[in-house]
Tab-separated table of C-alpha atoms in Angstrom:
chain	number	residue	atom	x	y	z
A	1	MET	CA	48.068	143.191	110.642
A	2	MET	CA	48.075	139.423	110.207
A	3	ARG	CA	46.219	138.965	113.473
A	4	ALA	CA	43.528	141.416	112.327
A	5	LEU	CA	43.143	139.616	108.994
A	6	ALA	CA	42.709	136.260	110.718
A	7	GLU	CA	40.264	137.585	113.319
A	8	ARG	CA	37.930	139.165	110.775
A	9	HIS	CA	38.122	136.325	108.252
A	10	ARG	CA	34.686	135.144	107.122
A	11	GLY	CA	33.202	133.355	104.133
A	12	LEU	CA	34.279	130.597	101.770
A	13	LEU	CA	37.682	131.958	100.745
A	14	PRO	CA	40.218	129.863	102.713
A	15	LEU	CA	42.300	131.669	105.340
A	16	ASP	CA	45.399	130.100	103.726
A	17	THR	CA	44.635	132.042	100.539
A	18	VAL	CA	44.030	135.299	102.393
A	19	GLU	CA	47.256	135.008	104.374
A	20	GLY	CA	49.269	133.857	101.354
A	21	ILE	CA	48.106	136.741	99.145
A	22	TRP	CA	48.792	139.314	101.861
A	23	ARG	CA	52.287	137.993	102.516
A	24	ILE	CA	53.187	137.851	98.819
A	25	ILE	CA	52.052	141.464	98.332
A	26	ILE	CA	54.045	142.750	101.314
A	27	SER	CA	57.162	140.684	100.558
A	28	THR	CA	57.177	141.558	96.856
A	29	PHE	CA	56.656	145.284	97.346
A	30	THR	CA	59.429	145.274	99.952
A	31	TYR	CA	61.692	143.494	97.470
A	32	VAL	CA	60.859	146.012	94.708
A	33	GLN	CA	61.815	148.891	97.006
A	34	SER	CA	64.963	147.234	98.378
A	35	PRO	CA	66.005	143.841	96.937
A	36	TYR	CA	66.864	141.129	99.459
A	37	SER	CA	67.262	137.364	99.601
A	38	VAL	CA	65.984	134.756	102.041
A	39	HIS	CA	68.633	132.245	103.132
A	40	ALA	CA	67.051	128.942	104.188
A	41	ASP	CA	68.514	125.959	106.023
A	42	MET	CA	67.599	122.870	104.015
A	43	SER	CA	69.391	120.362	106.258
A	44	ARG	CA	66.063	118.845	107.384
A	45	GLY	CA	64.943	118.332	103.788
A	46	ASP	CA	63.849	120.749	101.083
A	47	ALA	CA	60.078	120.324	100.965
A	48	ALA	CA	58.879	121.760	104.303
A	49	MET	CA	61.408	124.606	104.341
A	50	ARG	CA	60.722	125.615	100.732
A	51	ASP	CA	56.977	125.536	101.434
A	52	SER	CA	57.509	127.883	104.372
A	53	ALA	CA	59.836	130.208	102.442
A	54	ARG	CA	57.503	130.487	99.445
A	55	PHE	CA	54.340	130.798	101.542
A	56	HIS	CA	55.758	133.621	103.635
A	57	PHE	CA	57.941	135.413	101.062
A	58	GLY	CA	56.477	134.479	97.676
A	59	PHE	CA	58.337	133.488	94.511
A	60	THR	CA	59.856	136.842	93.553
A	61	VAL	CA	62.204	137.058	96.544
A	62	PRO	CA	65.255	134.797	95.881
A	63	CYS	CA	65.516	131.774	98.175
A	64	VAL	CA	69.138	130.726	98.757
A	65	PRO	CA	69.603	127.169	100.120
A	66	HIS	CA	72.117	126.305	102.848
A	67	HIS	CA	72.917	123.060	104.642
A	68	SER	CA	73.052	124.273	108.245
A	69	ALA	CA	71.748	126.929	110.606
A	70	GLY	CA	75.316	128.190	110.906
A	71	GLY	CA	75.501	128.706	107.148
A	72	VAL	CA	72.315	130.775	107.229
A	73	ILE	CA	73.605	132.925	110.101
A	74	GLU	CA	76.898	133.575	108.315
A	75	ALA	CA	75.147	134.504	105.063
A	76	VAL	CA	72.809	136.973	106.780
A	77	ALA	CA	75.749	138.502	108.660
A	78	ARG	CA	77.557	139.099	105.334
A	79	GLY	CA	74.522	140.476	103.485
A	80	SER	CA	73.245	144.029	103.479
A	81	GLY	CA	69.574	143.381	104.217
A	82	ASP	CA	68.938	139.674	103.758
A	83	LEU	CA	66.810	137.442	105.949
A	84	GLY	CA	67.495	133.921	107.157
A	85	MET	CA	65.199	131.119	108.238
A	86	PHE	CA	65.687	127.734	109.858
A	87	ALA	CA	63.783	125.234	111.956
A	88	LEU	CA	63.558	126.006	115.671
A	89	ASP	CA	65.888	123.130	116.536
A	90	GLY	CA	68.380	124.155	113.831
A	91	GLY	CA	68.818	120.573	112.643
A	92	ALA	CA	69.789	117.469	114.581
A	93	ALA	CA	73.558	118.042	114.347
A	94	ALA	CA	73.539	121.834	114.778
A	95	GLY	CA	74.321	121.848	118.501
A	96	ALA	CA	73.892	125.156	120.320
A	97	TRP	CA	73.537	127.144	117.090
A	98	TRP	CA	71.858	130.027	118.913
A	99	THR	CA	75.140	130.972	120.637
A	100	ARG	CA	76.251	132.369	117.252
A	101	LEU	CA	73.625	135.066	117.714
A	102	CYS	CA	75.052	136.270	121.050
A	103	PRO	CA	77.602	138.883	119.834
A	104	ALA	CA	76.042	142.354	119.670
A	105	SER	CA	76.751	142.672	115.945
A	106	ALA	CA	75.467	139.173	115.059
A	107	PRO	CA	72.074	138.628	113.376
A	108	LYS	CA	69.091	138.430	115.690
A	109	ILE	CA	65.764	136.572	115.673
A	110	ILE	CA	62.943	138.848	114.469
A	111	ALA	CA	60.065	136.409	113.896
A	112	ARG	CA	58.732	132.959	114.662
A	113	LEU	CA	56.592	131.459	111.905
A	114	PRO	CA	53.891	130.593	111.168
A	115	MET	CA	52.443	133.729	112.707
A	116	VAL	CA	48.917	132.307	112.600
A	117	GLU	CA	48.839	128.830	114.147
A	118	ARG	CA	45.966	126.656	112.939
A	119	PRO	CA	45.189	123.027	112.068
A	120	ASP	CA	46.641	121.778	108.767
A	121	HIS	CA	48.592	124.965	108.039
A	122	PRO	CA	50.180	124.559	104.574
A	123	ALA	CA	53.493	125.897	105.890
A	124	GLY	CA	53.199	124.838	109.504
A	125	MET	CA	56.804	123.865	110.285
A	126	PRO	CA	57.971	126.102	113.179
A	127	VAL	CA	60.806	128.332	111.964
A	128	PHE	CA	62.771	131.336	113.166
A	129	VAL	CA	63.548	134.307	110.931
A	130	ILE	CA	66.734	136.285	111.530
A	131	ALA	CA	68.078	139.609	110.294
A	132	LYS	CA	70.878	141.977	111.158
A	133	PRO	CA	70.123	143.863	114.407
A	134	LEU	CA	67.200	146.264	113.944
A	135	ALA	CA	67.625	149.842	115.084
A	136	GLU	CA	63.904	150.275	115.739
A	137	GLY	CA	60.475	148.811	115.114
A	138	ALA	CA	61.151	145.276	116.355
A	139	ALA	CA	58.219	143.496	118.025
A	140	ARG	CA	59.050	142.488	121.604
A	141	ASP	CA	56.032	140.465	122.735
A	142	VAL	CA	58.349	137.466	123.190
A	143	ILE	CA	62.062	137.759	124.053
A	144	ILE	CA	64.472	135.035	122.898
A	145	GLU	CA	67.576	134.419	125.012
A	146	ALA	CA	70.562	132.113	125.297
A	147	ALA	CA	71.205	130.997	128.860
A	148	SER	CA	74.669	129.585	129.525
A	149	LEU	CA	75.017	127.487	132.679
A	150	ASP	CA	76.924	124.555	134.115
A	151	ARG	CA	74.698	121.564	133.295
A	152	TRP	CA	71.175	120.284	132.780
A	153	ARG	CA	68.903	119.793	135.769
A	154	GLY	CA	65.468	118.198	135.694
A	155	ASP	CA	63.902	121.087	137.609
A	156	TYR	CA	64.495	123.636	134.833
A	157	PRO	CA	61.321	122.968	132.763
A	158	ALA	CA	58.974	123.261	135.742
A	159	ALA	CA	60.776	126.290	137.200
A	160	LEU	CA	60.630	128.213	133.930
A	161	GLY	CA	57.251	126.873	132.851
A	162	ALA	CA	55.675	128.329	135.992
A	163	LEU	CA	56.695	131.772	134.673
A	164	GLY	CA	55.382	131.130	131.170
A	165	VAL	CA	58.916	130.663	129.823
A	166	GLU	CA	59.474	128.091	127.063
A	167	ILE	CA	62.649	126.029	126.737
A	168	ILE	CA	63.042	125.665	122.970
A	169	GLY	CA	66.395	123.887	122.900
A	170	ASN	CA	69.366	122.766	124.972
A	171	ALA	CA	72.837	121.663	123.910
A	172	ALA	CA	76.439	121.615	125.062
A	173	ASP	CA	78.234	124.837	124.179
A	174	GLY	CA	81.853	123.925	124.921
A	175	MET	CA	81.824	125.432	128.425
A	176	GLY	CA	78.785	123.658	129.815
A	177	LEU	CA	75.151	123.816	128.738
A	178	SER	CA	73.263	126.420	126.730
A	179	LEU	CA	69.488	126.789	126.825
A	180	LEU	CA	67.443	128.521	124.133
A	181	ILE	CA	64.521	130.109	125.955
A	182	ALA	CA	61.539	132.324	125.101
A	183	ARG	CA	60.070	134.554	127.804
A	184	PRO	CA	57.065	136.888	127.740
A	185	GLY	CA	58.186	140.443	126.996
A	186	ALA	CA	56.450	141.689	130.134
A	187	LEU	CA	58.477	139.323	132.332
A	188	HIS	CA	61.753	140.804	133.581
A	189	ILE	CA	64.941	138.858	132.944
A	190	SER	CA	65.671	138.845	136.691
A	191	ALA	CA	62.690	136.523	137.226
A	192	VAL	CA	64.129	134.031	134.727
A	193	ALA	CA	67.580	134.197	136.315
A	194	GLY	CA	66.107	133.779	139.786
A	195	ALA	CA	64.119	130.697	138.759
A	196	LEU	CA	67.160	129.041	137.187
A	197	LEU	CA	69.377	129.801	140.190
A	198	LYS	CA	66.718	128.480	142.566
A	199	ALA	CA	66.595	125.299	140.476
A	200	GLY	CA	70.334	124.846	141.024
A	201	ALA	CA	71.972	126.532	138.037
A	202	ALA	CA	75.566	127.710	138.405
A	203	ASP	CA	77.796	129.942	136.250
A	204	LEU	CA	74.648	131.498	134.783
A	205	ARG	CA	74.833	134.039	131.956
A	206	ILE	CA	71.806	135.141	129.922
A	207	THR	CA	72.120	136.947	126.585
A	208	GLU	CA	69.253	138.320	124.504
A	209	ILE	CA	69.415	137.053	120.909
A	210	GLY	CA	66.167	138.401	119.485
A	211	ALA	CA	62.464	139.022	119.923
A	212	HIS	CA	59.261	138.561	117.973
A	213	ALA	CA	55.541	139.263	117.947
A	214	GLN	CA	53.149	137.033	119.863
A	215	ARG	CA	51.768	134.414	117.506
A	216	PHE	CA	48.024	134.022	117.050
A	217	GLU	CA	46.170	130.718	117.352
A	218	SER	CA	43.175	130.329	115.078
A	219	SER	CA	40.701	127.471	114.856
A	220	ALA	CA	39.626	128.614	111.390
A	221	ALA	CA	39.603	125.932	108.744
A	222	PRO	CA	42.181	126.315	105.969
């Protein structure tokens, strides 16, 4: 829906306004039907995260501040239908925060925002949105995975990049190294594993921790 709105946008009304109004309507009506909160990691500073939370979810939905990605994950796991959001890197001191999403019952990534990428986006900080595991209806254009392996090797970025796979983060996980990776939904996991093994990885384990819709890049002015 957001892609369609951006593609057909014409005229003087800024795309920021169109997107903002649409998101507030959807978020507010969802909240009226079934109240929920958005838990946000403020460890990188309040301004950018609050801008993103309010732009995407409006002012009616409660925004609950936390001081780490781990705090957001724990809060969403305890809630009945809440969402969580944090910067892609989870904060400088967060370590391999994504490993907390590996258990089957743990929250999972359901979106990467902003959905519409464009110059000077008013809420342009890249963030993940998490929720309890969805039974159905989840977009799977992009699959997010945690890859546990022995150590970092310089060949990993090129090996995965050739497949269209993005390395979003890497950090020690207590047993070696953990990579946070995003692969195209049409690409089988065996291709990712094969590329890492060919690049020298050992003790490899890959766990899916979420998925999201393909984002849309627009050159439209705000």
